[in-house]
PDB file of C-alpha atoms in Angstrom:
ATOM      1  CA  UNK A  26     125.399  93.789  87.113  1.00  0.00           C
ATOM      2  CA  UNK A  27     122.641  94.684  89.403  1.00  0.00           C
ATOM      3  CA  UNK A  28     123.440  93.449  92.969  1.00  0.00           C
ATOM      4  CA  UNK A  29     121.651  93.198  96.181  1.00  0.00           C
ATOM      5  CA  UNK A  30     123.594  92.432  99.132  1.00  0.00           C
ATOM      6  CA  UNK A  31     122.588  91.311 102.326  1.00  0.00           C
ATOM      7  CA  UNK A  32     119.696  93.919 102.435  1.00  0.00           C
ATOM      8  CA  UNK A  33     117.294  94.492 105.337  1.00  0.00           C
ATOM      9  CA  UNK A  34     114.496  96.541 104.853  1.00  0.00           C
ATOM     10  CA  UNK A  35     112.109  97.815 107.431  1.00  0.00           C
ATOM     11  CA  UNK A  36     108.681  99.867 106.452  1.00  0.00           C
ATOM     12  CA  UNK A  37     107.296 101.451 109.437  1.00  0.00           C
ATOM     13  CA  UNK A  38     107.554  99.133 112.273  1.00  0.00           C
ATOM     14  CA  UNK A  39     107.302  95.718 109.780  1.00  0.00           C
ATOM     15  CA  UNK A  40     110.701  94.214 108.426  1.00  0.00           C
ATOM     16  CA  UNK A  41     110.154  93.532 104.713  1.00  0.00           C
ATOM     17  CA  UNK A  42     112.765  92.253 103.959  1.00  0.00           C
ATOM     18  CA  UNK A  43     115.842  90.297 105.847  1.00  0.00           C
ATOM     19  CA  UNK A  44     119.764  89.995 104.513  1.00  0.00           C
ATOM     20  CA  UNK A  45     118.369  89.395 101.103  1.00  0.00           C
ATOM     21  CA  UNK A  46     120.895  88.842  98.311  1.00  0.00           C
ATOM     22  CA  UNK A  47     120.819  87.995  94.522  1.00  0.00           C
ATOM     23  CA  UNK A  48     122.453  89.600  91.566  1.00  0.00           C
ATOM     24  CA  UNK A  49     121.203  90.344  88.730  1.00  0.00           C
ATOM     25  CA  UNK A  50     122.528  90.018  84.963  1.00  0.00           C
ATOM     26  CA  UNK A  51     122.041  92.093  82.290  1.00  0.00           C
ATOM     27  CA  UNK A  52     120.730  90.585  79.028  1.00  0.00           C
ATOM     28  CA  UNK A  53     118.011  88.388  80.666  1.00  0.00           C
ATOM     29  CA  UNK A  54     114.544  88.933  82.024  1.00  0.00           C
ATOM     30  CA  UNK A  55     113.632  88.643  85.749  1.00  0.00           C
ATOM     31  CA  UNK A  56     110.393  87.912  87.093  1.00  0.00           C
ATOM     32  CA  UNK A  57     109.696  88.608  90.804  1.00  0.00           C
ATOM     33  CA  UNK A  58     106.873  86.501  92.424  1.00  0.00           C
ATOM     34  CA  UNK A  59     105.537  85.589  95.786  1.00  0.00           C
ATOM     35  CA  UNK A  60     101.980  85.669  97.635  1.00  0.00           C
ATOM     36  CA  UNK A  61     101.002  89.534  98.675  1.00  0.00           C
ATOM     37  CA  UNK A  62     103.316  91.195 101.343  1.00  0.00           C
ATOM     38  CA  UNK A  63     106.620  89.269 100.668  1.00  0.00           C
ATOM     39  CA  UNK A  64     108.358  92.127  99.913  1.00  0.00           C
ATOM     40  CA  UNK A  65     108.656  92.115  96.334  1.00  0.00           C
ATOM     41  CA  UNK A  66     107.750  95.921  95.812  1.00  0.00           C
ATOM     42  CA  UNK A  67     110.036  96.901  98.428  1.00  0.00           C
ATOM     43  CA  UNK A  68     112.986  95.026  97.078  1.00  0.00           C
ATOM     44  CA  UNK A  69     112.057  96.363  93.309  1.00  0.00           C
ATOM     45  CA  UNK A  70     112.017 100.018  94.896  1.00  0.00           C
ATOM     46  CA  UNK A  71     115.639  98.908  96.744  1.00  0.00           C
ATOM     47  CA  UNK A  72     116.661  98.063  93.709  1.00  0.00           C
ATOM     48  CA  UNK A  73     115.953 101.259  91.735  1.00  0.00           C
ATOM     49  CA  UNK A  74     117.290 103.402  94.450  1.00  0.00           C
ATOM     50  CA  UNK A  75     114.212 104.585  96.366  1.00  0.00           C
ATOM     51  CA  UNK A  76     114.195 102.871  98.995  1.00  0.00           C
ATOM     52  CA  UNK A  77     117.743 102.798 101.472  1.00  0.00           C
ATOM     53  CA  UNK A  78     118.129  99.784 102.895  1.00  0.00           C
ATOM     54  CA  UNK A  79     118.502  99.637 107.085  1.00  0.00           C
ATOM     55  CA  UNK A  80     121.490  97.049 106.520  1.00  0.00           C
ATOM     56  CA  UNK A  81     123.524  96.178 103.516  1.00  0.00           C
ATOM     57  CA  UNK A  82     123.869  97.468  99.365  1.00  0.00           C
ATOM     58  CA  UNK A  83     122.855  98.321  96.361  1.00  0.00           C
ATOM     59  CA  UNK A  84     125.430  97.522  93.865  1.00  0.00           C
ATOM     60  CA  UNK A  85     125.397  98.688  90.339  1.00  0.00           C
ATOM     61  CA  UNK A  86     128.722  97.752  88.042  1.00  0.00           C
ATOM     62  CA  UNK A  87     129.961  96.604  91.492  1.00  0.00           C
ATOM     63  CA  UNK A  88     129.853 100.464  93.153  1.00  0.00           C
ATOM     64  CA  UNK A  89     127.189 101.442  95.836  1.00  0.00           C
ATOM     65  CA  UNK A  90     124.372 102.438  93.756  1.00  0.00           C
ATOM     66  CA  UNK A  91     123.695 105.174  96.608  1.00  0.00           C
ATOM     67  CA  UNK A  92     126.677 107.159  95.443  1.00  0.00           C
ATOM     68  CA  UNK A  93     125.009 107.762  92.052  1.00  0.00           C
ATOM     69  CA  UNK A  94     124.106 111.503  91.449  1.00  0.00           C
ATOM     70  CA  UNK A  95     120.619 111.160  90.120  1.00  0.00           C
ATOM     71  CA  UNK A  96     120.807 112.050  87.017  1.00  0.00           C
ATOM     72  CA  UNK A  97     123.798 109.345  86.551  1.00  0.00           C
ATOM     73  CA  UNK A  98     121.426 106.722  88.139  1.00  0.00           C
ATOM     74  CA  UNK A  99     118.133 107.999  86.211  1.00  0.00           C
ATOM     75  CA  UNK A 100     119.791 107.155  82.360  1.00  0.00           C
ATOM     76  CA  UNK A 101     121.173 103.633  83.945  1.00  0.00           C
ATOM     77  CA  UNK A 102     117.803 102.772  86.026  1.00  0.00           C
ATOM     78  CA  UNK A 103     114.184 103.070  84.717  1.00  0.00           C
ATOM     79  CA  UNK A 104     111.784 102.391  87.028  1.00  0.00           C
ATOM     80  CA  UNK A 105     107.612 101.951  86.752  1.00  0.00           C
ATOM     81  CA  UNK A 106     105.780 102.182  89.779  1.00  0.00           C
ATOM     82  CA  UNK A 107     103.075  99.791  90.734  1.00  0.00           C
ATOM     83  CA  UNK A 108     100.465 103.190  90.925  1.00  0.00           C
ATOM     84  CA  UNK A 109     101.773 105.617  88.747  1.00  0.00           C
ATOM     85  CA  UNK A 110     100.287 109.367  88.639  1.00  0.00           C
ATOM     86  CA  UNK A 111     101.186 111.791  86.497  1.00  0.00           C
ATOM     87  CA  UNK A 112     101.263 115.217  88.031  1.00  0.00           C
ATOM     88  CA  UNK A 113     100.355 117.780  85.135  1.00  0.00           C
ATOM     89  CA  UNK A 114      97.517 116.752  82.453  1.00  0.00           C
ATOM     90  CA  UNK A 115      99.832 116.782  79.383  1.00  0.00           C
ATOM     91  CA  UNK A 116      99.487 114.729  76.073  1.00  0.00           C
ATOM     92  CA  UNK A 117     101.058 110.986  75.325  1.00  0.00           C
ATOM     93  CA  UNK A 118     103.654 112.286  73.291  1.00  0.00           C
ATOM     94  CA  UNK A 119     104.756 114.575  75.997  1.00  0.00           C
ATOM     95  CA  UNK A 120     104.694 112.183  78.949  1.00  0.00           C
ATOM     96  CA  UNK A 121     106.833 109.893  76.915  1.00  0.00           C
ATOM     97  CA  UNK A 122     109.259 112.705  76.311  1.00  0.00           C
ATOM     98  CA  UNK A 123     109.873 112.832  80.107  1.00  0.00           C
ATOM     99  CA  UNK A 124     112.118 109.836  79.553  1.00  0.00           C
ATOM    100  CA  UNK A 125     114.883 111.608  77.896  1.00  0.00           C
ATOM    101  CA  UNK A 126     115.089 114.405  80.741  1.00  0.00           C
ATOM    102  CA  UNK A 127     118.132 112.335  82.167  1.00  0.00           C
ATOM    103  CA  UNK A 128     120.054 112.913  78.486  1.00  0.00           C
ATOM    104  CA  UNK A 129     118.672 116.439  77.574  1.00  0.00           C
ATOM    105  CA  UNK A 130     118.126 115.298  74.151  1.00  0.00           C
ATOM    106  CA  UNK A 131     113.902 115.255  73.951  1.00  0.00           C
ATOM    107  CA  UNK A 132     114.011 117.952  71.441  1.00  0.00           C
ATOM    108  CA  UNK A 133     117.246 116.634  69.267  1.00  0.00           C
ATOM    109  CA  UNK A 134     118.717 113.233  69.206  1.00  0.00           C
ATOM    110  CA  UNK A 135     116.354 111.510  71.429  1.00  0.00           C
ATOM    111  CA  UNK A 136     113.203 112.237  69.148  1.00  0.00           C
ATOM    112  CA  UNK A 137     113.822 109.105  67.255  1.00  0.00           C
ATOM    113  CA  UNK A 138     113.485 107.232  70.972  1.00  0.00           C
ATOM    114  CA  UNK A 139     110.634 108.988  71.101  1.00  0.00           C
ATOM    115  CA  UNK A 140     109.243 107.940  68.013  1.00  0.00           C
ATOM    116  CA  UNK A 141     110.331 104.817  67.872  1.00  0.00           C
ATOM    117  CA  UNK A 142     109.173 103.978  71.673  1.00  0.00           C
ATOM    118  CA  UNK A 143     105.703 105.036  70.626  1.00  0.00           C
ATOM    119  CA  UNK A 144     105.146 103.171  67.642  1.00  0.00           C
ATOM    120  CA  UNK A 145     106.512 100.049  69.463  1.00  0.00           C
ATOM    121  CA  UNK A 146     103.247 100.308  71.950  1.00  0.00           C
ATOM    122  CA  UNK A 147     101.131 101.209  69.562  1.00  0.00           C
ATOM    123  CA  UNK A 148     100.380 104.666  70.810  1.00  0.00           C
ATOM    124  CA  UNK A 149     100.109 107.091  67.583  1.00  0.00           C
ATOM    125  CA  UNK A 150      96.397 106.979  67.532  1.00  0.00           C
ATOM    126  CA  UNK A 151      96.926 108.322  71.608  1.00  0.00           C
ATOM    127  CA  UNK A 152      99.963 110.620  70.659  1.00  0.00           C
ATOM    128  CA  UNK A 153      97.777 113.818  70.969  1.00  0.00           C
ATOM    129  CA  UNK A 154      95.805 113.112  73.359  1.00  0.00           C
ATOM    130  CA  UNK A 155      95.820 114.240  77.557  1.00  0.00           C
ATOM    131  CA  UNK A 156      96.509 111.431  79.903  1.00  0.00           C
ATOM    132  CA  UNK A 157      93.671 112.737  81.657  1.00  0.00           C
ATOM    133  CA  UNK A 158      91.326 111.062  78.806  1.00  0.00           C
ATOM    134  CA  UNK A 159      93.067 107.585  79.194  1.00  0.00           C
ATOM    135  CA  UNK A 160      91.780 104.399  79.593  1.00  0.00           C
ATOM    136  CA  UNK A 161      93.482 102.366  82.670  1.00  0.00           C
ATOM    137  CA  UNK A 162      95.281 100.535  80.080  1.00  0.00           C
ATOM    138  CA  UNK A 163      96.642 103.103  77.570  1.00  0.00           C
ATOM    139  CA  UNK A 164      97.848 105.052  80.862  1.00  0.00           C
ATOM    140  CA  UNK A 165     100.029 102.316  81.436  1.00  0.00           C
ATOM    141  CA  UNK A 166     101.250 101.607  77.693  1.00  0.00           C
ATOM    142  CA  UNK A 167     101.950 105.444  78.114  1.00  0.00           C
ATOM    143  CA  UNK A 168     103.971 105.162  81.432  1.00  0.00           C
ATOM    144  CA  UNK A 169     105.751 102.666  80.563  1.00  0.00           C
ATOM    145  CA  UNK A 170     106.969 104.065  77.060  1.00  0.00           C
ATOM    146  CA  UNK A 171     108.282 106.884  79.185  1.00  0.00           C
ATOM    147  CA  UNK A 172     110.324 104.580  81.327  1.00  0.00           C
ATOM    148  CA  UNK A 173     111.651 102.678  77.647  1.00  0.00           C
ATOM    149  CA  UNK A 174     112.063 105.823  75.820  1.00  0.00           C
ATOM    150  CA  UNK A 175     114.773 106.496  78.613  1.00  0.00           C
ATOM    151  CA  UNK A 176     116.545 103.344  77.062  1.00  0.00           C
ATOM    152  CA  UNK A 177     118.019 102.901  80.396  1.00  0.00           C
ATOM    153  CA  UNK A 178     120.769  99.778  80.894  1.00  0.00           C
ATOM    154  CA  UNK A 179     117.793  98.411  83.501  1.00  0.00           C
ATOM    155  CA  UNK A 180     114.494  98.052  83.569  1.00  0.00           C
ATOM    156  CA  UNK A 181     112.408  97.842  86.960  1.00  0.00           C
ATOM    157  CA  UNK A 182     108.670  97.563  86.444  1.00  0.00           C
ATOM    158  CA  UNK A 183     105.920  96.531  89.367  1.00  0.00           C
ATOM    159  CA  UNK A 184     103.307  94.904  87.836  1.00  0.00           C
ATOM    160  CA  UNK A 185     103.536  96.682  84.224  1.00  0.00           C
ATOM    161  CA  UNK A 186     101.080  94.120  82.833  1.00  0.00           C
ATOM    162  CA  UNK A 187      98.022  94.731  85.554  1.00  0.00           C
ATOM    163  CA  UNK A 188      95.541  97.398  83.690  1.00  0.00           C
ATOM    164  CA  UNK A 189      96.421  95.594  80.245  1.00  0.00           C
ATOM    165  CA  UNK A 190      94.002  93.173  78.255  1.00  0.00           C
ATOM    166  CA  UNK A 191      95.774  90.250  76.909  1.00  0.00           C
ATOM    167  CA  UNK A 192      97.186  91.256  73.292  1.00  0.00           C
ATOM    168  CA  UNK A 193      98.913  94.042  74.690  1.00  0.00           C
ATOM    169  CA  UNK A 194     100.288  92.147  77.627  1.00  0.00           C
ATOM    170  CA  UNK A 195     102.078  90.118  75.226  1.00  0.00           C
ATOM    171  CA  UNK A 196     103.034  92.415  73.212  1.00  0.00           C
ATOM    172  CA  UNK A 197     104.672  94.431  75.784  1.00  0.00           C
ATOM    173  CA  UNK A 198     106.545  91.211  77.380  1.00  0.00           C
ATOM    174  CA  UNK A 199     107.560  91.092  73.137  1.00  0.00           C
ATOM    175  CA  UNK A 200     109.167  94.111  73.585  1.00  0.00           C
ATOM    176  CA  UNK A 201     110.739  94.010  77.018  1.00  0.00           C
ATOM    177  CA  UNK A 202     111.950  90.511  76.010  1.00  0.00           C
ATOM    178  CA  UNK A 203     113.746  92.573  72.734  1.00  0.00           C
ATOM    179  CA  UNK A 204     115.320  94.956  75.031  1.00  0.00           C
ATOM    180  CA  UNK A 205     116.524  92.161  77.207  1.00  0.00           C
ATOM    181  CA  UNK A 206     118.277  90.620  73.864  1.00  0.00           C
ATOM    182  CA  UNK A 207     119.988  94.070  73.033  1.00  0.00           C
ATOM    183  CA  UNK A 208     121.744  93.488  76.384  1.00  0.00           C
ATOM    184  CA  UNK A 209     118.888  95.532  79.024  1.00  0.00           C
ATOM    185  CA  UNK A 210     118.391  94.062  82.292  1.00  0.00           C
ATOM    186  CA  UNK A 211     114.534  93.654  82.859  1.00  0.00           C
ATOM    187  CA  UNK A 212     112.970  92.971  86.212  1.00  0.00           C
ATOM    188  CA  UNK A 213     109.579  92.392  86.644  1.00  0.00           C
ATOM    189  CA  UNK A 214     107.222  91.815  89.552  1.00  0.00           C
ATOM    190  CA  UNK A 215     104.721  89.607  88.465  1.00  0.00           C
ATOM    191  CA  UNK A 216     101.361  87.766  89.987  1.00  0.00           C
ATOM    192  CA  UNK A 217     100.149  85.661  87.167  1.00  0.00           C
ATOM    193  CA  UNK A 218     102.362  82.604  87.254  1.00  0.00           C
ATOM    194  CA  UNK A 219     102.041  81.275  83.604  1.00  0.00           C
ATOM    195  CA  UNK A 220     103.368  84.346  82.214  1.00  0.00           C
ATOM    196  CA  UNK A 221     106.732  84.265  84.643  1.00  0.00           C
ATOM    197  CA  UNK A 222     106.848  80.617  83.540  1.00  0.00           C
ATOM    198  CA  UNK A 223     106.371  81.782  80.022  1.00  0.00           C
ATOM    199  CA  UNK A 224     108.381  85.240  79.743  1.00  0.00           C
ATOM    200  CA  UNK A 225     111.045  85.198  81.948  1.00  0.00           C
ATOM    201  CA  UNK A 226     114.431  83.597  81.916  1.00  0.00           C
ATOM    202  CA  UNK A 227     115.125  83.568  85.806  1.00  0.00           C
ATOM    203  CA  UNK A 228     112.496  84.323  88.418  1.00  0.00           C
ATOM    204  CA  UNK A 229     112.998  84.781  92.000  1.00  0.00           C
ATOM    205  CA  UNK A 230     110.250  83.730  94.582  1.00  0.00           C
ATOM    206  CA  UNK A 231     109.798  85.848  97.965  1.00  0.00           C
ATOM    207  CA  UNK A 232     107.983  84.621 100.760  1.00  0.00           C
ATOM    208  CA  UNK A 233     107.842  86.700 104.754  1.00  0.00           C
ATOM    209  CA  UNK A 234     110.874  89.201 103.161  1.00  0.00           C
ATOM    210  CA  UNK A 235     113.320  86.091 102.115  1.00  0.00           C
ATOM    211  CA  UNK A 236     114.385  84.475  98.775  1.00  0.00           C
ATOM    212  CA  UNK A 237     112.030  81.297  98.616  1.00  0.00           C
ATOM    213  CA  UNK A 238     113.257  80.062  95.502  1.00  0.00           C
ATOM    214  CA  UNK A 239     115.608  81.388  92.400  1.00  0.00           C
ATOM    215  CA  UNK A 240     116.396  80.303  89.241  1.00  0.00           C
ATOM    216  CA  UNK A 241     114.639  78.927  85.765  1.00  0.00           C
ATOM    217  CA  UNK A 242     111.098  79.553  85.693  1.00  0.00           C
ATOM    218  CA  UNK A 243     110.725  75.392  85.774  1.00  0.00           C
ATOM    219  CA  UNK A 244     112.358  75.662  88.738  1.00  0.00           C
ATOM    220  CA  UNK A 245     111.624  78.211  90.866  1.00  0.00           C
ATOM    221  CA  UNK A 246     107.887  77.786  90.154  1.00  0.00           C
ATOM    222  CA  UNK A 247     107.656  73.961  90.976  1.00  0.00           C
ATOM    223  CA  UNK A 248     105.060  72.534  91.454  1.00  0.00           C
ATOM    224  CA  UNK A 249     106.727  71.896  95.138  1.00  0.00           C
ATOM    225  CA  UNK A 250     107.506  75.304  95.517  1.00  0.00           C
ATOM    226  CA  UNK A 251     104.035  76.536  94.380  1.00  0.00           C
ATOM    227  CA  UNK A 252     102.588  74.335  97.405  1.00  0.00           C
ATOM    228  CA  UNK A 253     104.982  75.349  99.519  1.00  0.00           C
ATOM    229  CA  UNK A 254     104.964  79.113  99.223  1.00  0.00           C
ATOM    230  CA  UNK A 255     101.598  79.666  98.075  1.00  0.00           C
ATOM    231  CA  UNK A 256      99.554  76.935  99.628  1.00  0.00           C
ATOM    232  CA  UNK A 257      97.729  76.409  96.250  1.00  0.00           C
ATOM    233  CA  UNK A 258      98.226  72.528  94.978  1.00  0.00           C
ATOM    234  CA  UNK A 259      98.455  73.168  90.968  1.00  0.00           C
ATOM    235  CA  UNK A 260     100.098  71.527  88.480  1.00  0.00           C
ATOM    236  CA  UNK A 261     101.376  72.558  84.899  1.00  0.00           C
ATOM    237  CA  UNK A 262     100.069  72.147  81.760  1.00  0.00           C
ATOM    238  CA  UNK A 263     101.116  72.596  78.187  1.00  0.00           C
ATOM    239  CA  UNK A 264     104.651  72.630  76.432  1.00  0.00           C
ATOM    240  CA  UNK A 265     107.319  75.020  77.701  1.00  0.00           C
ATOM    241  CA  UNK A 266     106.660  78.804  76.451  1.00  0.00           C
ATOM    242  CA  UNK A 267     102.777  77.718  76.437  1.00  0.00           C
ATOM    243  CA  UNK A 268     102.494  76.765  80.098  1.00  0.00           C
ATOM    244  CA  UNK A 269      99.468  77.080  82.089  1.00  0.00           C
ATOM    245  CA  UNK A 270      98.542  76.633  85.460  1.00  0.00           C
ATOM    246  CA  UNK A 271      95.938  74.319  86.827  1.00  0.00           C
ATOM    247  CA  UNK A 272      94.556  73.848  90.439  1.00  0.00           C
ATOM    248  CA  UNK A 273      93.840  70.629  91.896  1.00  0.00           C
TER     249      UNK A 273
END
């Protein structure tokens, strides 16, 4: 288990977040949603280890995640960035590599990750090719395969669907949501609504640094709560798994 507890955050001189708690369970897919500065990046960054909290812990398999040499906390944690960069121009197939540094296996046992992590995003066509000459979208695919190459026991991702067009957003979510049923712990932070409602089995709403609202995507994104944290009045449309969201 994944477990915040009581965590205050402050960036700069701004608190972004205040005694927040929730744990997390492996084997299920998390969405993170709230309007723009409620502190979901910052508690996603907590989360992963990047960020120490002012107050309160990080718990992973109920120890302080903090007392994780890196390494340790690199093969249990991947983590995708919101803006990403990748320091040296090298090709797909290389970047993706990157994700086995934590085992030391690129070059043996861990080429079949490799492999396998590639085909599953559909980046063979890209495999030889410098991140430099990237779209915005197959830089991402790319990014994140490094992250699921890792085959870490978590997941952390901010916004790993933005730069994508729609077939490959779902067929990411696909894949995350097939990690999630081999017993990985995904967290996501998420803006578009109808996919949280869609994708994920719990989602937690943040509004001004607190938890707003957590628990099945029917529930935490309400109609009520929708109003309430967002301000929008929308309702839902569709079956459930083919929701979408309508303003009034």
């Amino acid at each position: 288990m994944l477990e915040a507890r009581d965590i205050a955050v402050t960036l700069g001189h701004h608190p972004a977040l205040h005694g927040l708690s929730v744990a997390l369970e492996p084997g299920t897919v998390t969405a993170i949603c709230g309007p723009n500065g409620a502190g979901k990046s910052t508690l996603l960054s907590t989360l992963a280890g990047l960020l120490r909290p002012d107050s309160g812990q990080v718990l992973l398999d109920g120890g302080a995640l903090s007392g994780l040499v890196p390494r340790v906390r690199a093969k249990a944690i991947g983590y995708l960035p919101q803006s990403a960069e990748v320091a040296w121009d090298v090709s797909v197939d290389s970047l993706v590599a990157l994700g086995r540094l934590p085992h030391g296996d690129a070059a043996g046992a861990g080429a079949a990750a490799i492999e396998a992590t590639i085909a599953a995003l559909d980046l063979q066509p890209l495999a030889q090719r410098p991140v430099s000459q990237l779209s915005g979208g197959e830089k991402a695919r790319a990014l994140l395969a490094r992250v699921l190459a890792g085959q870490p026991r978590w997941i952390l991702a901010d916004e790993p669907l933005a730069a994508l067009d729609l077939a490959h957003q779902l067929a990411l979510l696909a894949r995350l949501g097939e990690a999630a049923q081999r017993g990985a712990g995904v967290v996501l932070v998420l803006h578009d609504l109808a996919l949280a409602m869609n994708h994920a089995d719990r989602v937690l709403v943040l509004e001004q640094g607190r938890l707003a609202a957590d628990g099945p995507p029917q529930e935490a994104l309400s109609e009520a709560v929708i109003a309430r944290v967002w301000g929008v009045a929308a309702r839902w449309l569709g079956e459930p798994g083919a929701r979408a969201l309508a303003t009034r």
